[in-house]
Amino acid sequence: MHLLVDSVTVSPFQSNCYIVACLQTREGLIIDPGDEAARILAVVDFHKVTVKAIVATHGHLDHVLAVRRVKDATDAPFYFPKGDWALASHAHQQALLQGWLAEPVPEPDGFLADGDPLTVGTLTFQTLSVPGHSPDHIALYLPGEPGHLFSGDVLFEGSVGRADLPGGDWETLQRSLQRLMQLPDMTIVYPGHGPKTTIGDERRFNPFVPK
């Protein structure tokens, strides 16, 4: 697979923003631009990627607050899960409460729902609905050997997303995790925080994943 994956850890929340591109065409997407747009765009420029899409997996402020600046710089469309828009539309106000200046998140150019494809260059991602951490959280899955899963804040190395935030629900999150555990063991997981892992490792060793 002709795939580039690079990441930038941004914001006081140490969120992972991913730059993912097709190496054949240099067309790519930005996943979860949570803050520090200049650093994200520097990585895009370094790899000479033409950004064709911006995607946020969910509406929490640490995954969306750089969308406006990244969108203005790249002119790429912004895609988002519709049921999380109430969170994202108030993210800049939540940031202000923490002393964090931020611009409002722009309205999405389109919404992504379960099963929707997203094609960039020669890469076609599948949208997976995985709510529980937030009402309409999505993940992006790129099938292959190995597959690649951009899990947002649903699944981490040795842990899972919180369900005690507004819109979260533990039982719903557990069902979403069960769905992700159906993916092949070798699938590489790129989480919203922390290091990458694999589905197989999380199935075997993660105490929060349903068995």
mmCIF file of C-alpha atoms in Angstrom:
data_model
loop_
_atom_site.group_PDB
_atom_site.id
_atom_site.type_symbol
_atom_site.label_atom_id
_atom_site.label_comp_id
_atom_site.label_asym_id
_atom_site.label_seq_id
_atom_site.Cartn_x
_atom_site.Cartn_y
_atom_site.Cartn_z
ATOM 1 C CA MET A 1 0.000 0.000 0.000
ATOM 2 C CA HIS A 2 1.374 3.388 -1.029
ATOM 3 C CA LEU A 3 0.563 5.130 2.236
ATOM 4 C CA LEU A 4 2.042 8.007 4.222
ATOM 5 C CA VAL A 5 1.008 8.487 7.855
ATOM 6 C CA ASP A 6 2.567 11.239 9.942
ATOM 7 C CA SER A 7 1.296 12.852 13.117
ATOM 8 C CA VAL A 8 1.562 16.031 15.148
ATOM 9 C CA THR A 9 0.766 16.068 18.865
ATOM 10 C CA VAL A 10 -1.049 19.323 19.589
ATOM 11 C CA SER A 11 -2.803 21.331 22.299
ATOM 12 C CA PRO A 12 -2.550 21.141 26.084
ATOM 13 C CA PHE A 13 -4.554 17.907 25.761
ATOM 14 C CA GLN A 14 -1.769 16.266 23.731
ATOM 15 C CA SER A 15 -4.092 15.218 20.920
ATOM 16 C CA ASN A 16 -2.840 13.407 17.837
ATOM 17 C CA CYS A 17 -3.496 15.075 14.493
ATOM 18 C CA TYR A 18 -2.776 12.793 11.532
ATOM 19 C CA ILE A 19 -1.630 13.685 8.027
ATOM 20 C CA VAL A 20 -2.471 10.722 5.791
ATOM 21 C CA ALA A 21 -1.665 10.625 2.092
ATOM 22 C CA CYS A 22 -1.438 8.468 -0.996
ATOM 23 C CA LEU A 23 2.238 8.350 -1.971
ATOM 24 C CA GLN A 24 1.375 7.822 -5.635
ATOM 25 C CA THR A 25 -0.605 11.037 -5.989
ATOM 26 C CA ARG A 26 0.501 13.014 -2.875
ATOM 27 C CA GLU A 27 -3.184 13.678 -2.214
ATOM 28 C CA GLY A 28 -4.130 13.371 1.429
ATOM 29 C CA LEU A 29 -6.323 14.285 4.334
ATOM 30 C CA ILE A 30 -5.909 15.778 7.786
ATOM 31 C CA ILE A 31 -7.615 13.952 10.655
ATOM 32 C CA ASP A 32 -8.461 15.742 13.916
ATOM 33 C CA PRO A 33 -6.731 19.129 13.642
ATOM 34 C CA GLY A 34 -7.171 20.088 17.286
ATOM 35 C CA ASP A 35 -4.814 23.054 17.643
ATOM 36 C CA GLU A 36 -1.529 24.548 16.420
ATOM 37 C CA ALA A 37 -2.468 24.837 12.765
ATOM 38 C CA ALA A 38 0.968 26.170 11.791
ATOM 39 C CA ARG A 39 2.673 22.976 12.991
ATOM 40 C CA ILE A 40 0.151 20.809 11.175
ATOM 41 C CA LEU A 41 0.581 22.743 7.944
ATOM 42 C CA ALA A 42 4.374 22.547 8.257
ATOM 43 C CA VAL A 43 4.131 18.746 8.170
ATOM 44 C CA VAL A 44 1.807 18.936 5.169
ATOM 45 C CA ASP A 45 4.312 21.147 3.358
ATOM 46 C CA PHE A 46 7.261 18.952 4.350
ATOM 47 C CA HIS A 47 5.642 15.918 2.717
ATOM 48 C CA LYS A 48 4.369 17.965 -0.254
ATOM 49 C CA VAL A 49 0.829 16.748 0.346
ATOM 50 C CA THR A 50 -2.166 18.280 -1.412
ATOM 51 C CA VAL A 51 -4.918 18.202 1.188
ATOM 52 C CA LYS A 52 -8.205 16.999 -0.306
ATOM 53 C CA ALA A 53 -10.197 16.599 2.914
ATOM 54 C CA ILE A 54 -10.235 17.538 6.587
ATOM 55 C CA VAL A 55 -12.004 15.131 8.936
ATOM 56 C CA ALA A 56 -12.765 15.348 12.642
ATOM 57 C CA THR A 57 -13.723 12.102 14.352
ATOM 58 C CA HIS A 58 -15.873 13.895 16.914
ATOM 59 C CA GLY A 59 -16.761 17.291 18.316
ATOM 60 C CA HIS A 60 -14.600 17.702 21.400
ATOM 61 C CA LEU A 61 -12.553 20.888 21.367
ATOM 62 C CA ASP A 62 -9.136 19.192 21.310
ATOM 63 C CA HIS A 63 -9.960 17.628 17.927
ATOM 64 C CA VAL A 64 -11.513 20.560 16.057
ATOM 65 C CA LEU A 65 -10.082 23.934 17.070
ATOM 66 C CA ALA A 66 -7.565 24.183 14.197
ATOM 67 C CA VAL A 67 -10.111 23.256 11.515
ATOM 68 C CA ARG A 68 -10.783 26.852 10.450
ATOM 69 C CA ARG A 69 -7.141 27.812 9.950
ATOM 70 C CA VAL A 70 -6.250 24.546 8.252
ATOM 71 C CA LYS A 71 -9.264 24.870 5.980
ATOM 72 C CA ASP A 72 -8.417 28.466 5.109
ATOM 73 C CA ALA A 73 -4.853 27.445 4.221
ATOM 74 C CA THR A 74 -5.701 24.375 2.144
ATOM 75 C CA ASP A 75 -9.173 25.182 0.786
ATOM 76 C CA ALA A 76 -10.059 21.548 1.505
ATOM 77 C CA PRO A 77 -13.612 20.500 2.419
ATOM 78 C CA PHE A 78 -14.355 19.683 6.054
ATOM 79 C CA TYR A 79 -16.238 16.457 6.838
ATOM 80 C CA PHE A 80 -17.777 15.628 10.192
ATOM 81 C CA PRO A 81 -20.300 13.331 11.965
ATOM 82 C CA LYS A 82 -23.593 15.207 12.025
ATOM 83 C CA GLY A 83 -24.684 14.167 15.514
ATOM 84 C CA ASP A 84 -21.605 15.748 17.094
ATOM 85 C CA TRP A 85 -22.115 19.181 15.583
ATOM 86 C CA ALA A 86 -23.699 20.578 18.758
ATOM 87 C CA LEU A 87 -20.403 19.850 20.538
ATOM 88 C CA ALA A 88 -18.161 21.248 17.819
ATOM 89 C CA SER A 89 -20.200 24.403 17.288
ATOM 90 C CA HIS A 90 -19.570 25.403 20.917
ATOM 91 C CA ALA A 91 -15.987 24.173 21.144
ATOM 92 C CA HIS A 92 -14.455 27.652 20.957
ATOM 93 C CA GLN A 93 -16.631 28.780 23.874
ATOM 94 C CA GLN A 94 -15.490 25.788 25.929
ATOM 95 C CA ALA A 95 -11.907 26.729 25.107
ATOM 96 C CA LEU A 96 -12.443 30.265 26.387
ATOM 97 C CA LEU A 97 -13.579 28.882 29.740
ATOM 98 C CA GLN A 98 -10.129 27.303 30.023
ATOM 99 C CA GLY A 99 -8.286 30.445 28.968
ATOM 100 C CA TRP A 100 -7.628 29.043 25.492
ATOM 101 C CA LEU A 101 -8.324 31.481 22.639
ATOM 102 C CA ALA A 102 -9.837 29.792 19.602
ATOM 103 C CA GLU A 103 -11.872 30.559 16.518
ATOM 104 C CA PRO A 104 -15.299 29.010 15.913
ATOM 105 C CA VAL A 105 -15.296 25.741 13.995
ATOM 106 C CA PRO A 106 -16.583 26.288 10.436
ATOM 107 C CA GLU A 107 -19.732 24.502 9.375
ATOM 108 C CA PRO A 108 -18.966 21.189 7.675
ATOM 109 C CA ASP A 109 -19.016 20.905 3.903
ATOM 110 C CA GLY A 110 -20.469 17.429 4.305
ATOM 111 C CA PHE A 111 -21.307 14.836 6.908
ATOM 112 C CA LEU A 112 -19.908 11.335 7.307
ATOM 113 C CA ALA A 113 -22.089 8.476 8.513
ATOM 114 C CA ASP A 114 -21.575 4.755 8.945
ATOM 115 C CA GLY A 115 -20.539 3.066 5.712
ATOM 116 C CA ASP A 116 -19.715 6.248 3.823
ATOM 117 C CA PRO A 117 -16.548 5.978 1.702
ATOM 118 C CA LEU A 118 -13.949 8.725 1.555
ATOM 119 C CA THR A 119 -11.487 8.500 -1.326
ATOM 120 C CA VAL A 120 -8.202 10.406 -1.427
ATOM 121 C CA GLY A 121 -5.858 9.571 -4.274
ATOM 122 C CA THR A 122 -5.846 5.771 -4.557
ATOM 123 C CA LEU A 123 -6.966 5.312 -0.932
ATOM 124 C CA THR A 124 -10.597 4.668 0.002
ATOM 125 C CA PHE A 125 -11.440 4.902 3.693
ATOM 126 C CA GLN A 126 -14.564 3.441 5.276
ATOM 127 C CA THR A 127 -16.486 5.437 7.856
ATOM 128 C CA LEU A 128 -17.315 3.433 10.987
ATOM 129 C CA SER A 129 -19.894 4.697 13.463
ATOM 130 C CA VAL A 130 -18.435 4.162 16.956
ATOM 131 C CA PRO A 131 -20.395 6.315 19.443
ATOM 132 C CA GLY A 132 -20.056 6.213 23.201
ATOM 133 C CA HIS A 133 -17.265 8.697 23.891
ATOM 134 C CA SER A 134 -19.435 11.249 22.114
ATOM 135 C CA PRO A 135 -22.912 10.930 20.560
ATOM 136 C CA ASP A 136 -21.877 10.386 16.916
ATOM 137 C CA HIS A 137 -18.154 9.564 17.045
ATOM 138 C CA ILE A 138 -16.703 8.053 13.865
ATOM 139 C CA ALA A 139 -13.516 6.203 12.987
ATOM 140 C CA LEU A 140 -11.844 5.940 9.585
ATOM 141 C CA TYR A 141 -10.735 2.492 8.459
ATOM 142 C CA LEU A 142 -8.465 1.792 5.512
ATOM 143 C CA PRO A 143 -8.636 -1.907 4.615
ATOM 144 C CA GLY A 144 -5.457 -3.688 3.622
ATOM 145 C CA GLU A 145 -2.704 -5.970 4.846
ATOM 146 C CA PRO A 146 -2.345 -4.520 7.358
ATOM 147 C CA GLY A 147 -5.390 -2.313 7.688
ATOM 148 C CA HIS A 148 -5.194 1.131 9.270
ATOM 149 C CA LEU A 149 -7.731 2.448 11.780
ATOM 150 C CA PHE A 150 -7.915 6.072 12.898
ATOM 151 C CA SER A 151 -9.880 5.549 16.075
ATOM 152 C CA GLY A 152 -10.206 9.036 17.544
ATOM 153 C CA ASP A 153 -10.945 8.815 21.257
ATOM 154 C CA VAL A 154 -12.678 5.423 21.253
ATOM 155 C CA LEU A 155 -9.669 3.099 21.545
ATOM 156 C CA PHE A 156 -6.188 3.790 22.927
ATOM 157 C CA GLU A 157 -3.179 1.651 23.752
ATOM 158 C CA GLY A 158 -4.256 -0.099 26.944
ATOM 159 C CA SER A 159 -7.259 2.120 27.472
ATOM 160 C CA VAL A 160 -10.494 3.416 25.951
ATOM 161 C CA GLY A 161 -12.291 6.725 25.699
ATOM 162 C CA ARG A 162 -14.078 8.357 28.584
ATOM 163 C CA ALA A 163 -17.821 7.930 28.734
ATOM 164 C CA ASP A 164 -18.489 10.416 31.548
ATOM 165 C CA LEU A 165 -18.399 13.540 29.386
ATOM 166 C CA PRO A 166 -21.620 15.112 28.039
ATOM 167 C CA GLY A 167 -23.056 12.821 25.365
ATOM 168 C CA GLY A 168 -20.975 9.845 26.464
ATOM 169 C CA ASP A 169 -22.382 6.445 27.372
ATOM 170 C CA TRP A 170 -20.406 3.449 28.633
ATOM 171 C CA GLU A 171 -22.679 0.711 27.270
ATOM 172 C CA THR A 172 -22.714 2.369 23.856
ATOM 173 C CA LEU A 173 -18.929 2.665 23.952
ATOM 174 C CA GLN A 174 -18.627 -1.026 24.772
ATOM 175 C CA ARG A 175 -20.710 -1.920 21.715
ATOM 176 C CA SER A 176 -18.478 0.282 19.570
ATOM 177 C CA LEU A 177 -15.380 -1.422 20.962
ATOM 178 C CA GLN A 178 -16.888 -4.819 20.204
ATOM 179 C CA ARG A 179 -17.303 -3.689 16.626
ATOM 180 C CA LEU A 180 -13.686 -2.575 16.363
ATOM 181 C CA MET A 181 -12.515 -5.899 17.799
ATOM 182 C CA GLN A 182 -13.966 -7.601 14.721
ATOM 183 C CA LEU A 183 -11.226 -6.029 12.596
ATOM 184 C CA PRO A 184 -8.150 -8.146 11.754
ATOM 185 C CA ASP A 185 -5.507 -8.534 14.471
ATOM 186 C CA MET A 186 -2.805 -6.844 12.399
ATOM 187 C CA THR A 187 -4.853 -3.662 11.924
ATOM 188 C CA ILE A 188 -2.735 -0.698 13.029
ATOM 189 C CA VAL A 189 -4.628 1.634 15.360
ATOM 190 C CA TYR A 190 -3.827 5.355 15.324
ATOM 191 C CA PRO A 191 -5.578 6.793 18.404
ATOM 192 C CA GLY A 192 -6.534 10.338 19.289
ATOM 193 C CA HIS A 193 -4.038 10.337 22.165
ATOM 194 C CA GLY A 194 -0.926 8.309 22.882
ATOM 195 C CA PRO A 195 1.049 5.804 20.806
ATOM 196 C CA LYS A 196 -0.226 3.596 18.023
ATOM 197 C CA THR A 197 -1.126 -0.023 18.684
ATOM 198 C CA THR A 198 -2.870 -2.952 16.958
ATOM 199 C CA ILE A 199 -6.304 -4.492 17.238
ATOM 200 C CA GLY A 200 -4.738 -7.819 18.218
ATOM 201 C CA ASP A 201 -2.779 -6.321 21.093
ATOM 202 C CA GLU A 202 -5.803 -4.446 22.404
ATOM 203 C CA ARG A 203 -8.019 -7.531 22.165
ATOM 204 C CA ARG A 204 -5.507 -9.506 24.226
ATOM 205 C CA PHE A 205 -4.183 -6.964 26.721
ATOM 206 C CA ASN A 206 -6.600 -4.027 27.068
ATOM 207 C CA PRO A 207 -8.623 -4.544 30.284
ATOM 208 C CA PHE A 208 -11.375 -2.161 29.168
ATOM 209 C CA VAL A 209 -12.177 -3.953 25.911
ATOM 210 C CA PRO A 210 -15.117 -6.402 26.115
ATOM 211 C CA LYS A 211 -14.009 -10.020 25.789
#
